Tab-separated table of C-alpha atoms in Angstrom:
chain	number	residue	atom	x	y	z
H	1	MET	CA	26.179	-18.304	-12.149
H	2	GLU	CA	27.956	-15.650	-10.071
H	3	HIS	CA	27.237	-12.988	-12.697
H	4	ILE	CA	23.508	-13.809	-12.429
H	5	ARG	CA	23.583	-12.948	-8.733
H	6	GLY	CA	25.099	-9.605	-9.642
H	7	TYR	CA	22.369	-8.973	-12.236
H	8	ASP	CA	19.758	-9.942	-9.652
H	9	LYS	CA	21.066	-7.489	-7.074
H	10	TYR	CA	21.048	-4.688	-9.632
H	11	ILE	CA	17.481	-5.349	-10.841
H	12	GLN	CA	16.054	-5.798	-7.346
H	13	GLU	CA	17.324	-2.333	-6.431
H	14	ILE	CA	15.937	-0.710	-9.569
H	15	ILE	CA	12.535	-2.359	-9.470
H	16	ARG	CA	11.771	-1.158	-5.949
H	17	THR	CA	12.091	2.454	-7.189
H	18	ILE	CA	9.185	2.051	-9.655
H	19	PRO	CA	6.638	3.727	-7.317
H	20	ASP	CA	8.786	6.899	-7.417
H	21	VAL	CA	9.149	6.649	-11.188
H	22	ILE	CA	5.359	6.401	-11.548
H	23	ARG	CA	4.756	9.337	-9.200
H	24	GLY	CA	7.075	11.423	-11.337
H	25	ILE	CA	5.065	10.909	-14.536
H	26	GLU	CA	2.115	13.122	-15.332
H	27	ILE	CA	-0.771	11.401	-17.086
H	28	VAL	CA	-2.268	13.753	-19.628
H	29	ASP	CA	-3.505	11.262	-22.155
H	30	ILE	CA	-4.847	7.720	-22.163
H	31	GLU	CA	-4.510	6.164	-25.612
H	32	GLN	CA	-6.354	3.201	-27.009
H	33	LYS	CA	-4.074	0.641	-28.607
H	34	SER	CA	-5.504	-2.166	-30.686
H	35	GLY	CA	-9.059	-1.847	-29.339
H	36	GLU	CA	-11.238	0.409	-27.266
H	37	ARG	CA	-10.437	-1.571	-24.104
H	38	ASP	CA	-6.689	-1.791	-24.735
H	39	LEU	CA	-5.235	1.257	-23.014
H	40	VAL	CA	-1.773	2.760	-22.825
H	41	THR	CA	-0.641	5.728	-20.758
H	42	GLU	CA	2.448	7.871	-20.355
H	43	VAL	CA	3.200	5.687	-17.344
H	44	ASP	CA	3.559	2.537	-19.474
H	45	LYS	CA	5.939	4.357	-21.801
H	46	GLY	CA	7.857	6.162	-19.039
H	47	VAL	CA	8.424	3.040	-16.938
H	48	GLU	CA	9.586	1.070	-19.992
H	49	GLU	CA	12.007	3.856	-20.924
H	50	PHE	CA	13.310	3.998	-17.359
H	51	LEU	CA	13.912	0.232	-17.181
H	52	ARG	CA	15.416	0.050	-20.660
H	53	LYS	CA	17.877	2.805	-19.841
H	54	LYS	CA	18.864	1.259	-16.497
H	55	ILE	CA	19.415	-2.127	-18.122
H	56	LEU	CA	21.399	-0.800	-21.098
H	57	ASP	CA	23.485	1.500	-18.856
H	58	GLU	CA	24.696	-1.584	-16.998
H	59	PHE	CA	24.614	-4.128	-19.835
H	60	PRO	CA	25.207	-2.166	-23.052
H	61	ASP	CA	25.522	-5.258	-25.262
H	62	HIS	CA	22.295	-6.899	-24.037
H	63	GLU	CA	19.003	-6.753	-25.910
H	64	VAL	CA	15.678	-5.465	-24.522
H	65	MET	CA	12.163	-6.473	-25.610
H	66	GLY	CA	9.521	-4.133	-24.200
H	67	GLU	CA	5.751	-4.166	-24.605
H	68	GLU	CA	5.505	-0.545	-25.696
H	69	THR	CA	8.200	-0.807	-28.369
H	70	TYR	CA	7.632	-4.420	-29.463
H	71	ASP	CA	8.255	-5.177	-33.117
H	72	THR	CA	6.352	-8.288	-34.234
H	73	SER	CA	8.492	-8.575	-37.346
H	74	LEU	CA	11.647	-8.983	-35.258
H	75	GLU	CA	13.291	-12.183	-34.010
H	76	TYR	CA	14.892	-10.939	-30.763
H	77	ASN	CA	18.409	-12.170	-30.013
H	78	THR	CA	18.082	-14.401	-26.945
H	79	LYS	CA	21.782	-14.537	-26.074
H	80	ASN	CA	21.266	-11.856	-23.395
H	81	LEU	CA	17.647	-10.767	-23.553
H	82	TRP	CA	15.639	-8.688	-21.065
H	83	VAL	CA	11.856	-8.707	-21.435
H	84	ILE	CA	9.831	-5.869	-19.877
H	85	ASP	CA	6.169	-5.262	-19.179
H	86	PRO	CA	6.304	-1.779	-17.625
H	87	ILE	CA	2.673	-1.809	-16.415
H	88	ASP	CA	0.942	-5.176	-16.611
H	89	GLY	CA	-2.743	-4.467	-16.019
H	90	THR	CA	-2.923	-0.996	-17.552
H	91	ALA	CA	-6.744	-1.093	-17.479
H	92	ASN	CA	-6.612	-1.697	-13.717
H	93	PHE	CA	-4.037	1.063	-13.380
H	94	VAL	CA	-6.330	3.499	-15.221
H	95	LYS	CA	-9.623	2.422	-13.623
H	96	GLN	CA	-8.496	1.337	-10.158
H	97	ARG	CA	-4.985	2.674	-9.471
H	98	ASN	CA	-4.492	-0.780	-8.041
H	99	ASP	CA	-3.955	-4.422	-9.104
H	100	PHE	CA	-1.144	-3.743	-11.589
H	101	CYS	CA	2.502	-4.802	-11.663
H	102	THR	CA	5.833	-4.458	-13.422
H	103	ILE	CA	7.409	-7.547	-14.997
H	104	VAL	CA	11.080	-8.012	-15.883
H	105	SER	CA	12.613	-11.308	-17.054
H	106	TYR	CA	16.107	-12.185	-18.198
H	107	PHE	CA	17.052	-14.927	-20.687
H	108	GLU	CA	20.551	-16.193	-21.488
H	109	ASP	CA	21.065	-18.313	-24.604
H	110	GLY	CA	17.288	-18.679	-24.693
H	111	GLU	CA	17.114	-20.056	-21.136
H	112	PRO	CA	15.134	-18.226	-18.399
H	113	MET	CA	17.568	-17.066	-15.702
H	114	LEU	CA	15.758	-14.381	-13.713
H	115	THR	CA	12.231	-13.063	-13.371
H	116	TYR	CA	10.517	-10.338	-11.347
H	117	ILE	CA	6.865	-9.502	-10.781
H	118	TYR	CA	6.561	-6.361	-8.727
H	119	GLU	CA	3.131	-5.420	-7.329
H	120	VAL	CA	3.548	-1.688	-7.119
H	121	THR	CA	0.838	-0.656	-4.617
H	122	LYS	CA	1.781	-3.422	-2.155
H	123	ASP	CA	5.563	-3.202	-2.634
H	124	ASP	CA	5.487	-7.002	-3.069
H	125	LEU	CA	8.252	-8.517	-5.189
H	126	TYR	CA	7.993	-12.042	-6.590
H	127	HIS	CA	11.380	-13.065	-7.864
H	128	GLY	CA	12.709	-16.240	-9.404
H	129	MET	CA	16.238	-17.392	-10.224
H	130	SER	CA	17.189	-20.431	-12.257
H	131	GLY	CA	18.002	-23.347	-9.947
H	132	GLU	CA	17.149	-21.334	-6.826
H	133	GLY	CA	13.343	-21.313	-6.734
H	134	VAL	CA	10.851	-18.470	-6.417
H	135	TYR	CA	10.716	-15.912	-3.619
H	136	LEU	CA	8.225	-13.368	-2.286
H	137	ASN	CA	10.027	-10.427	-0.675
H	138	GLY	CA	13.080	-12.599	-0.083
H	139	GLU	CA	11.195	-15.521	1.434
H	140	LYS	CA	11.298	-18.770	-0.523
H	141	LEU	CA	7.900	-20.017	-1.655
H	142	PRO	CA	7.037	-23.558	-0.559
H	143	LYS	CA	6.418	-26.460	-2.928
H	144	ILE	CA	3.011	-26.234	-4.627
H	145	GLU	CA	0.415	-28.930	-3.980
H	146	ASN	CA	-0.675	-30.646	-7.197
H	147	LYS	CA	-4.335	-29.668	-6.842
H	148	SER	CA	-7.103	-31.057	-9.023
H	149	LEU	CA	-9.390	-28.786	-11.024
H	150	PHE	CA	-12.190	-29.104	-8.476
H	151	GLU	CA	-9.812	-28.188	-5.651
H	152	SER	CA	-8.540	-25.151	-7.567
H	153	MET	CA	-9.561	-21.579	-8.073
H	154	ILE	CA	-8.775	-20.598	-11.664
H	155	GLY	CA	-7.886	-17.094	-12.800
H	156	THR	CA	-8.726	-15.905	-16.284
H	157	ASP	CA	-9.847	-13.038	-18.503
H	158	ILE	CA	-13.635	-13.290	-18.361
H	159	ARG	CA	-14.605	-11.431	-21.539
H	160	ARG	CA	-12.234	-13.026	-23.996
H	161	MET	CA	-12.687	-16.542	-22.656
H	162	TYR	CA	-16.485	-16.202	-22.587
H	163	LEU	CA	-16.633	-14.802	-26.111
H	164	HIS	CA	-13.930	-16.763	-27.879
H	165	MET	CA	-13.395	-20.025	-25.969
H	166	SER	CA	-16.870	-20.650	-24.661
H	167	GLU	CA	-16.495	-24.417	-24.207
H	168	LEU	CA	-13.318	-24.107	-22.162
H	169	PHE	CA	-14.842	-21.217	-20.200
H	170	LYS	CA	-17.886	-23.334	-19.374
H	171	LYS	CA	-15.674	-26.176	-18.202
H	172	ILE	CA	-13.671	-23.859	-15.936
H	173	VAL	CA	-16.837	-22.354	-14.460
H	174	ASN	CA	-18.525	-25.710	-13.914
H	175	GLU	CA	-15.627	-27.866	-12.811
H	176	SER	CA	-13.181	-25.649	-10.922
H	177	PHE	CA	-13.759	-24.649	-7.315
H	178	ALA	CA	-14.276	-21.044	-8.396
H	179	THR	CA	-13.338	-18.602	-11.148
H	180	ARG	CA	-11.466	-15.436	-10.262
H	181	SER	CA	-10.324	-12.466	-12.311
H	182	VAL	CA	-7.775	-9.842	-11.333
H	183	GLY	CA	-6.984	-8.729	-14.876
H	184	THR	CA	-3.198	-9.050	-15.042
H	185	SER	CA	-1.047	-11.939	-16.161
H	186	GLY	CA	1.700	-11.082	-13.694
H	187	LEU	CA	-0.471	-10.946	-10.593
H	188	GLU	CA	-2.531	-13.989	-11.530
H	189	GLY	CA	0.651	-15.904	-12.369
H	190	SER	CA	2.107	-14.908	-9.003
H	191	ARG	CA	-1.035	-16.337	-7.380
H	192	VAL	CA	-0.440	-19.644	-9.153
H	193	VAL	CA	3.200	-19.786	-8.088
H	194	SER	CA	2.217	-19.062	-4.486
H	195	GLY	CA	-0.485	-21.765	-4.558
H	196	ARG	CA	-3.483	-19.421	-4.271
H	197	LEU	CA	-4.801	-20.275	-7.747
H	198	GLY	CA	-4.496	-23.736	-9.315
H	199	GLY	CA	-4.206	-22.203	-12.756
H	200	TYR	CA	-4.216	-19.034	-14.831
H	201	ILE	CA	-5.357	-18.872	-18.445
H	202	ASN	CA	-4.713	-16.000	-20.834
H	203	TYR	CA	-6.527	-15.931	-24.160
H	204	TYR	CA	-4.085	-13.626	-25.901
H	205	GLY	CA	-0.916	-12.308	-24.307
H	206	GLY	CA	2.468	-11.039	-25.436
H	207	PRO	CA	5.892	-12.451	-24.452
H	208	TRP	CA	6.139	-9.874	-21.607
H	209	ASP	CA	2.913	-11.327	-20.144
H	210	TYR	CA	4.232	-14.883	-20.069
H	211	SER	CA	7.969	-14.184	-19.657
H	212	PRO	CA	8.024	-15.203	-15.927
H	213	PHE	CA	6.256	-18.493	-16.512
H	214	PHE	CA	9.163	-20.370	-18.097
H	215	LEU	CA	11.054	-20.066	-14.817
H	216	PHE	CA	7.964	-20.510	-12.613
H	217	ALA	CA	7.144	-23.790	-14.369
H	218	LYS	CA	10.709	-25.081	-14.173
H	219	GLU	CA	11.314	-24.125	-10.551
H	220	MET	CA	7.912	-25.050	-9.103
H	221	GLY	CA	6.850	-28.115	-11.106
H	222	LEU	CA	4.021	-26.279	-12.878
H	223	VAL	CA	2.847	-26.747	-16.448
H	224	PHE	CA	3.229	-23.812	-18.856
H	225	LYS	CA	1.920	-24.395	-22.383
H	226	THR	CA	-0.431	-23.036	-25.002
H	227	LEU	CA	-4.065	-24.114	-24.787
H	228	GLU	CA	-3.289	-26.457	-27.688
H	229	GLY	CA	-0.613	-28.132	-25.546
H	230	LYS	CA	2.382	-26.654	-27.357
H	231	ASP	CA	5.553	-25.337	-25.767
H	232	LEU	CA	6.323	-21.632	-25.980
H	233	GLU	CA	9.584	-19.750	-26.416
H	234	ILE	CA	10.236	-16.123	-25.598
H	235	ASN	CA	10.145	-15.402	-29.349
H	236	SER	CA	6.747	-17.078	-29.798
H	237	GLY	CA	4.972	-13.717	-30.026
H	238	TYR	CA	1.325	-13.257	-29.080
H	239	SER	CA	-0.346	-16.448	-27.923
H	240	ASN	CA	-2.828	-18.003	-25.556
H	241	PHE	CA	-1.301	-19.862	-22.631
H	242	ILE	CA	-1.923	-21.622	-19.321
H	243	LEU	CA	0.178	-21.818	-16.158
H	244	CYS	CA	-1.209	-24.474	-13.800
H	245	THR	CA	-0.702	-27.607	-11.745
H	246	GLU	CA	-0.187	-30.902	-13.554
H	247	LYS	CA	-3.624	-32.140	-12.535
H	248	VAL	CA	-5.398	-29.016	-13.738
H	249	TYR	CA	-3.584	-29.322	-17.049
H	250	GLU	CA	-4.636	-32.954	-17.464
H	251	GLU	CA	-8.263	-32.238	-16.635
H	252	LEU	CA	-8.630	-29.003	-18.540
H	253	ILE	CA	-6.376	-29.247	-21.585
H	254	SER	CA	-4.887	-32.639	-22.386
H	255	ASN	CA	-8.167	-34.566	-22.112
R	1	MET	CA	-25.420	11.008	17.664
R	2	GLU	CA	-22.781	11.238	20.414
R	3	HIS	CA	-23.475	7.665	21.521
R	4	ILE	CA	-22.783	6.483	17.936
R	5	ARG	CA	-19.286	7.957	18.120
R	6	GLY	CA	-18.742	5.965	21.290
R	7	TYR	CA	-19.923	2.770	19.601
R	8	ASP	CA	-17.651	3.525	16.653
R	9	LYS	CA	-14.578	3.939	18.833
R	10	TYR	CA	-15.303	0.636	20.585
R	11	ILE	CA	-15.821	-1.368	17.375
R	12	GLN	CA	-12.789	0.129	15.616
R	13	GLU	CA	-10.581	-1.067	18.463
R	14	ILE	CA	-12.073	-4.552	18.488
R	15	ILE	CA	-12.022	-5.102	14.754
R	16	ARG	CA	-8.301	-4.370	14.425
R	17	THR	CA	-7.589	-7.309	16.775
R	18	ILE	CA	-9.173	-9.839	14.383
R	19	PRO	CA	-5.798	-10.972	12.943
R	20	ASP	CA	-4.783	-12.079	16.468
R	21	VAL	CA	-8.137	-13.782	17.003
R	22	ILE	CA	-7.677	-15.712	13.744
R	23	ARG	CA	-4.108	-16.708	14.602
R	24	GLY	CA	-5.388	-18.104	17.889
R	25	ILE	CA	-7.838	-20.511	16.249
R	26	GLU	CA	-6.702	-23.907	15.069
R	27	ILE	CA	-8.347	-25.159	11.895
R	28	VAL	CA	-8.920	-28.862	12.160
R	29	ASP	CA	-12.004	-29.200	10.002
R	30	ILE	CA	-13.465	-27.503	6.959
R	31	GLU	CA	-17.195	-28.167	6.708
R	32	GLN	CA	-19.414	-27.879	3.686
R	33	LYS	CA	-22.570	-25.905	4.345
R	34	SER	CA	-25.380	-25.838	1.819
R	35	GLY	CA	-23.270	-27.106	-1.079
R	36	GLU	CA	-19.891	-28.584	-1.857
R	37	ARG	CA	-18.445	-25.123	-2.573
R	38	ASP	CA	-19.945	-23.445	0.501
R	39	LEU	CA	-17.335	-23.829	3.210
R	40	VAL	CA	-17.228	-22.994	6.889
R	41	THR	CA	-14.285	-23.292	9.252
R	42	GLU	CA	-13.591	-22.964	12.938
R	43	VAL	CA	-12.368	-19.478	12.101
R	44	ASP	CA	-15.799	-18.346	10.888
R	45	LYS	CA	-17.369	-19.634	14.087
R	46	GLY	CA	-14.627	-18.388	16.397
R	47	VAL	CA	-14.569	-14.854	14.975
R	48	GLU	CA	-18.365	-14.615	15.154
R	49	GLU	CA	-18.306	-15.795	18.754
R	50	PHE	CA	-15.584	-13.285	19.602
R	51	LEU	CA	-17.458	-10.349	18.047
R	52	ARG	CA	-20.806	-11.370	19.519
R	53	LYS	CA	-19.312	-11.555	23.001
R	54	LYS	CA	-17.524	-8.202	22.646
R	55	ILE	CA	-20.722	-6.533	21.426
R	56	LEU	CA	-22.981	-8.051	24.085
R	57	ASP	CA	-20.455	-7.324	26.863
R	58	GLU	CA	-20.723	-3.633	26.032
R	59	PHE	CA	-24.360	-3.504	24.833
R	60	PRO	CA	-26.182	-6.293	26.711
R	61	ASP	CA	-29.655	-5.251	25.499
R	62	HIS	CA	-28.694	-5.105	21.793
R	63	GLU	CA	-29.427	-7.869	19.297
R	64	VAL	CA	-26.846	-9.639	17.105
R	65	MET	CA	-27.440	-11.315	13.732
R	66	GLY	CA	-24.474	-13.450	12.666
R	67	GLU	CA	-23.958	-15.540	9.547
R	68	GLU	CA	-22.986	-18.690	11.420
R	69	THR	CA	-25.974	-18.617	13.789
R	70	TYR	CA	-28.555	-17.070	11.435
R	71	ASP	CA	-32.131	-18.247	11.890
R	72	THR	CA	-34.165	-17.710	8.712
R	73	SER	CA	-37.412	-18.153	10.636
R	74	LEU	CA	-36.611	-15.139	12.841
R	75	GLU	CA	-37.552	-11.495	12.348
R	76	TYR	CA	-34.611	-9.760	14.051
R	77	ASN	CA	-35.428	-6.760	16.236
R	78	THR	CA	-33.904	-3.757	14.452
R	79	LYS	CA	-34.098	-1.327	17.394
R	80	ASN	CA	-30.407	-1.921	18.166
R	81	LEU	CA	-29.148	-4.564	15.758
R	82	TRP	CA	-25.585	-5.605	14.978
R	83	VAL	CA	-25.008	-7.697	11.856
R	84	ILE	CA	-21.816	-9.770	11.566
R	85	ASP	CA	-20.079	-11.629	8.784
R	86	PRO	CA	-17.080	-13.050	10.649
R	87	ILE	CA	-15.238	-14.195	7.495
R	88	ASP	CA	-16.676	-12.907	4.230
R	89	GLY	CA	-14.956	-14.901	1.494
R	90	THR	CA	-14.462	-18.169	3.383
R	91	ALA	CA	-13.563	-19.976	0.144
R	92	ASN	CA	-10.755	-17.450	-0.443
R	93	PHE	CA	-9.694	-17.834	3.185
R	94	VAL	CA	-9.473	-21.616	2.770
R	95	LYS	CA	-7.914	-21.674	-0.714
R	96	GLN	CA	-5.824	-18.500	-0.690
R	97	ARG	CA	-5.412	-17.276	2.898
R	98	ASN	CA	-6.064	-13.923	1.298
R	99	ASP	CA	-8.907	-11.789	-0.129
R	100	PHE	CA	-11.282	-12.176	2.812
R	101	CYS	CA	-12.732	-9.682	5.279
R	102	THR	CA	-14.797	-9.209	8.405
R	103	ILE	CA	-18.029	-7.189	8.176
R	104	VAL	CA	-19.859	-5.524	11.062
R	105	SER	CA	-22.849	-3.179	10.658
R	106	TYR	CA	-25.055	-1.464	13.209
R	107	PHE	CA	-28.728	-0.492	12.730
R	108	GLU	CA	-30.840	1.663	15.021
R	109	ASP	CA	-34.615	1.646	14.612
R	110	GLY	CA	-33.995	-0.051	11.258
R	111	GLU	CA	-31.674	2.725	10.024
R	112	PRO	CA	-28.014	1.993	9.110
R	113	MET	CA	-25.756	3.908	11.509
R	114	LEU	CA	-22.334	2.282	11.288
R	115	THR	CA	-20.566	-0.193	9.029
R	116	TYR	CA	-17.114	-1.773	8.899
R	117	ILE	CA	-15.376	-3.850	6.263
R	118	TYR	CA	-12.017	-5.000	7.525
R	119	GLU	CA	-9.585	-6.587	5.049
R	120	VAL	CA	-7.624	-8.770	7.411
R	121	THR	CA	-4.392	-9.458	5.468
R	122	LYS	CA	-3.958	-5.792	4.522
R	123	ASP	CA	-5.124	-4.298	7.847
R	124	ASP	CA	-7.373	-2.018	5.743
R	125	LEU	CA	-10.541	-0.775	7.424
R	126	TYR	CA	-13.416	0.704	5.411
R	127	HIS	CA	-15.768	2.385	7.793
R	128	GLY	CA	-18.968	4.352	7.318
R	129	MET	CA	-21.041	6.442	9.711
R	130	SER	CA	-24.489	7.850	9.037
R	131	GLY	CA	-24.212	11.474	7.897
R	132	GLU	CA	-20.400	11.402	7.984
R	133	GLY	CA	-19.435	9.526	4.821
R	134	VAL	CA	-17.159	6.543	4.274
R	135	TYR	CA	-13.511	6.284	5.298
R	136	LEU	CA	-10.565	4.054	4.481
R	137	ASN	CA	-8.163	3.859	7.434
R	138	GLY	CA	-9.474	7.170	8.742
R	139	GLU	CA	-9.224	9.015	5.417
R	140	LYS	CA	-12.512	10.184	3.937
R	141	LEU	CA	-13.290	8.701	0.520
R	142	PRO	CA	-13.952	11.253	-2.225
R	143	LYS	CA	-17.238	11.593	-4.094
R	144	ILE	CA	-17.748	8.812	-6.652
R	145	GLU	CA	-17.942	9.657	-10.341
R	146	ASN	CA	-21.243	8.526	-11.878
R	147	LYS	CA	-19.588	6.231	-14.428
R	148	SER	CA	-21.458	4.579	-17.281
R	149	LEU	CA	-21.446	0.813	-17.760
R	150	PHE	CA	-18.833	1.022	-20.504
R	151	GLU	CA	-16.578	3.141	-18.286
R	152	SER	CA	-16.942	0.693	-15.400
R	153	MET	CA	-15.340	-2.495	-14.259
R	154	ILE	CA	-18.017	-4.726	-12.729
R	155	GLY	CA	-17.411	-7.257	-9.971
R	156	THR	CA	-19.515	-10.370	-9.699
R	157	ASP	CA	-19.663	-14.065	-8.868
R	158	ILE	CA	-18.789	-15.719	-12.168
R	159	ARG	CA	-20.270	-19.193	-11.660
R	160	ARG	CA	-23.675	-18.270	-10.322
R	161	MET	CA	-24.225	-15.404	-12.735
R	162	TYR	CA	-23.107	-17.503	-15.728
R	163	LEU	CA	-25.296	-20.438	-14.751
R	164	HIS	CA	-28.394	-18.717	-13.403
R	165	MET	CA	-28.553	-15.226	-14.912
R	166	SER	CA	-26.979	-15.845	-18.275
R	167	GLU	CA	-28.571	-12.870	-20.059
R	168	LEU	CA	-27.447	-10.369	-17.431
R	169	PHE	CA	-24.009	-12.005	-17.315
R	170	LYS	CA	-23.679	-11.665	-21.087
R	171	LYS	CA	-24.642	-8.001	-20.899
R	172	ILE	CA	-22.062	-7.318	-18.183
R	173	VAL	CA	-19.347	-9.108	-20.133
R	174	ASN	CA	-20.178	-7.403	-23.420
R	175	GLU	CA	-21.014	-3.896	-22.295
R	176	SER	CA	-18.899	-3.142	-19.221
R	177	PHE	CA	-15.270	-2.126	-19.498
R	178	ALA	CA	-14.236	-5.399	-17.858
R	179	THR	CA	-15.507	-8.075	-15.482
R	180	ARG	CA	-13.623	-8.783	-12.288
R	181	SER	CA	-14.110	-11.309	-9.526
R	182	VAL	CA	-12.575	-11.276	-6.058
R	183	GLY	CA	-15.160	-13.549	-4.469
R	184	THR	CA	-16.338	-11.530	-1.467
R	185	SER	CA	-19.226	-9.128	-1.147
R	186	GLY	CA	-17.383	-6.964	1.371
R	187	LEU	CA	-14.220	-6.458	-0.644
R	188	GLU	CA	-16.048	-5.965	-3.943
R	189	GLY	CA	-18.448	-3.538	-2.261
R	190	SER	CA	-15.488	-1.631	-0.825
R	191	ARG	CA	-14.122	-1.373	-4.365
R	192	VAL	CA	-17.390	0.174	-5.503
R	193	VAL	CA	-17.430	2.684	-2.655
R	194	SER	CA	-13.841	3.668	-3.418
R	195	GLY	CA	-14.610	4.090	-7.135
R	196	ARG	CA	-12.507	1.168	-8.381
R	197	LEU	CA	-15.519	-0.816	-9.604
R	198	GLY	CA	-18.632	0.820	-11.093
R	199	GLY	CA	-20.799	-1.955	-9.684
R	200	TYR	CA	-20.929	-5.215	-7.783
R	201	ILE	CA	-23.597	-7.865	-8.300
R	202	ASN	CA	-24.300	-10.772	-5.976
R	203	TYR	CA	-26.605	-13.551	-7.137
R	204	TYR	CA	-27.475	-14.830	-3.675
R	205	GLY	CA	-26.217	-13.243	-0.470
R	206	GLY	CA	-27.328	-13.011	3.141
R	207	PRO	CA	-28.010	-9.824	5.145
R	208	TRP	CA	-24.411	-9.875	6.480
R	209	ASP	CA	-23.171	-9.718	2.861
R	210	TYR	CA	-25.195	-6.632	2.010
R	211	SER	CA	-25.376	-4.998	5.459
R	212	PRO	CA	-22.787	-2.253	4.616
R	213	PHE	CA	-24.512	-1.245	1.388
R	214	PHE	CA	-27.455	0.620	2.944
R	215	LEU	CA	-25.010	3.140	4.374
R	216	PHE	CA	-22.679	3.099	1.355
R	217	ALA	CA	-25.600	3.925	-0.954
R	218	LYS	CA	-26.904	6.695	1.291
R	219	GLU	CA	-23.558	8.331	1.970
R	220	MET	CA	-22.021	8.028	-1.500
R	221	GLY	CA	-24.978	8.472	-3.865
R	222	LEU	CA	-24.871	4.856	-5.055
R	223	VAL	CA	-27.801	2.624	-5.947
R	224	PHE	CA	-28.425	-0.463	-3.805
R	225	LYS	CA	-31.360	-2.653	-4.877
R	226	THR	CA	-32.305	-6.176	-5.842
R	227	LEU	CA	-31.800	-7.152	-9.484
R	228	GLU	CA	-35.577	-6.773	-9.851
R	229	GLY	CA	-35.268	-3.146	-8.733
R	230	LYS	CA	-36.735	-3.609	-5.265
R	231	ASP	CA	-35.496	-2.038	-2.040
R	232	LEU	CA	-33.995	-4.260	0.628
R	233	GLU	CA	-34.170	-4.134	4.411
R	234	ILE	CA	-31.832	-5.796	6.862
R	235	ASN	CA	-34.564	-8.373	7.536
R	236	SER	CA	-34.992	-9.187	3.826
R	237	GLY	CA	-33.075	-12.462	4.207
R	238	TYR	CA	-31.206	-14.099	1.332
R	239	SER	CA	-31.457	-12.151	-1.919
R	240	ASN	CA	-29.689	-11.072	-5.048
R	241	PHE	CA	-28.517	-7.446	-5.065
R	242	ILE	CA	-26.511	-4.776	-6.853
R	243	LEU	CA	-24.467	-1.863	-5.519
R	244	CYS	CA	-23.512	0.501	-8.335
R	245	THR	CA	-23.487	3.989	-9.818
R	246	GLU	CA	-26.780	5.474	-11.016
R	247	LYS	CA	-25.730	5.142	-14.643
R	248	VAL	CA	-24.758	1.491	-14.306
R	249	TYR	CA	-28.095	0.802	-12.647
R	250	GLU	CA	-30.011	2.488	-15.462
R	251	GLU	CA	-28.111	0.642	-18.180
R	252	LEU	CA	-27.987	-2.769	-16.531
R	253	ILE	CA	-31.170	-3.120	-14.503
R	254	SER	CA	-33.883	-0.526	-15.047
R	255	ASN	CA	-33.861	-0.758	-18.863
């Protein structure tokens, strides 16, 4: 495990420089990806390129999966795999210049070893290491209370849940304490792992969106599954998913 | 107007001490107010008491309207009226210890003169003065772009809109760029005034929830009305309301 501590030190240093990287990129064009609400900017591409280069400079034989260069036809080698979401919450970045984050996760022989969610505007770093727990800015997060659905605020994507999973959406709205929406998997997941939300549901995310949740679930006793109750792997591709307490999972999904 | 600058200086000093006031209050009981999701804590009461005392110490002949001591049967004298929401977002305070704020507004002869939205955990102070604009931590906020509904993220209370205004909710979800929910009138209103959200809709709020929006609308060219298109006054009592750009108002409400 000593090499993992070395990797961790290296990534922690790099990730804190992201605000400077972003400031150095000029936004001249905002592209639409798959749909009119799915945006991508030079910042997404520039931050991915920056992280990819930094990782491959240090670990030339490792593999990198990044949102902006993702190839759905590929089975990524998980022996030494880094997964990057350069800007998670690009719509918030474009519309609000706030509520976005950078996600980096590291897998070894398919197992989650390290994960980072960096909230750029707050300089807040959530960071997890296999067997060591999850930390916010170096401070270990306490055990999460196993809250029921009614005790919990639930984070989710309002439009897609309302339009495509209307029964589940109705149940969340009626039976949870309240529904919240930030609009990024990373930040809503970090609110689950810090006990602020009892669950976060994503209707359709990529591996970079859910890459931290393998480790979060393992280290903090949370449930991380698809909405059909299946397990995910980092090569599972696009999928729906939930990260939540055991009780929320029982009430919302397995019943 | 010179006396208003004096008032402003006094309130700015007091409001920044709220984190200490909160730390000094022990929470032993969380009460339910009107419903099982409507919470009130010792902190709500203690912060209101603190602000009321500070205001009446300095301005003994002024009147104070506070959420925790509000009397619906009363017509408050608006000659010199201070309106207080000690903790806006009590549910977030209880569940998340985050995403809550303190609101203070001052009216003279019924006209909005001063308003403050203080985000406690961030030490961020939004502050407006009649004729002077709106500021975040002393920096003047720029003019707001008159964004269309499709260009705008809209903040709202998911449960109450979904259950009680389902047609309007559907329109927001389908036609806005995205729906967001923080769960406090003050913080979502501050996101409108800083251009992050194109609109914020509250299904049922008290005067303390909407007290800043008279000044925000006037100073920043926003629309602030009920969802039936009526004007509000600080004595209008509980009501629905919207704070938004002119275009969002036209597309969402007046059509």
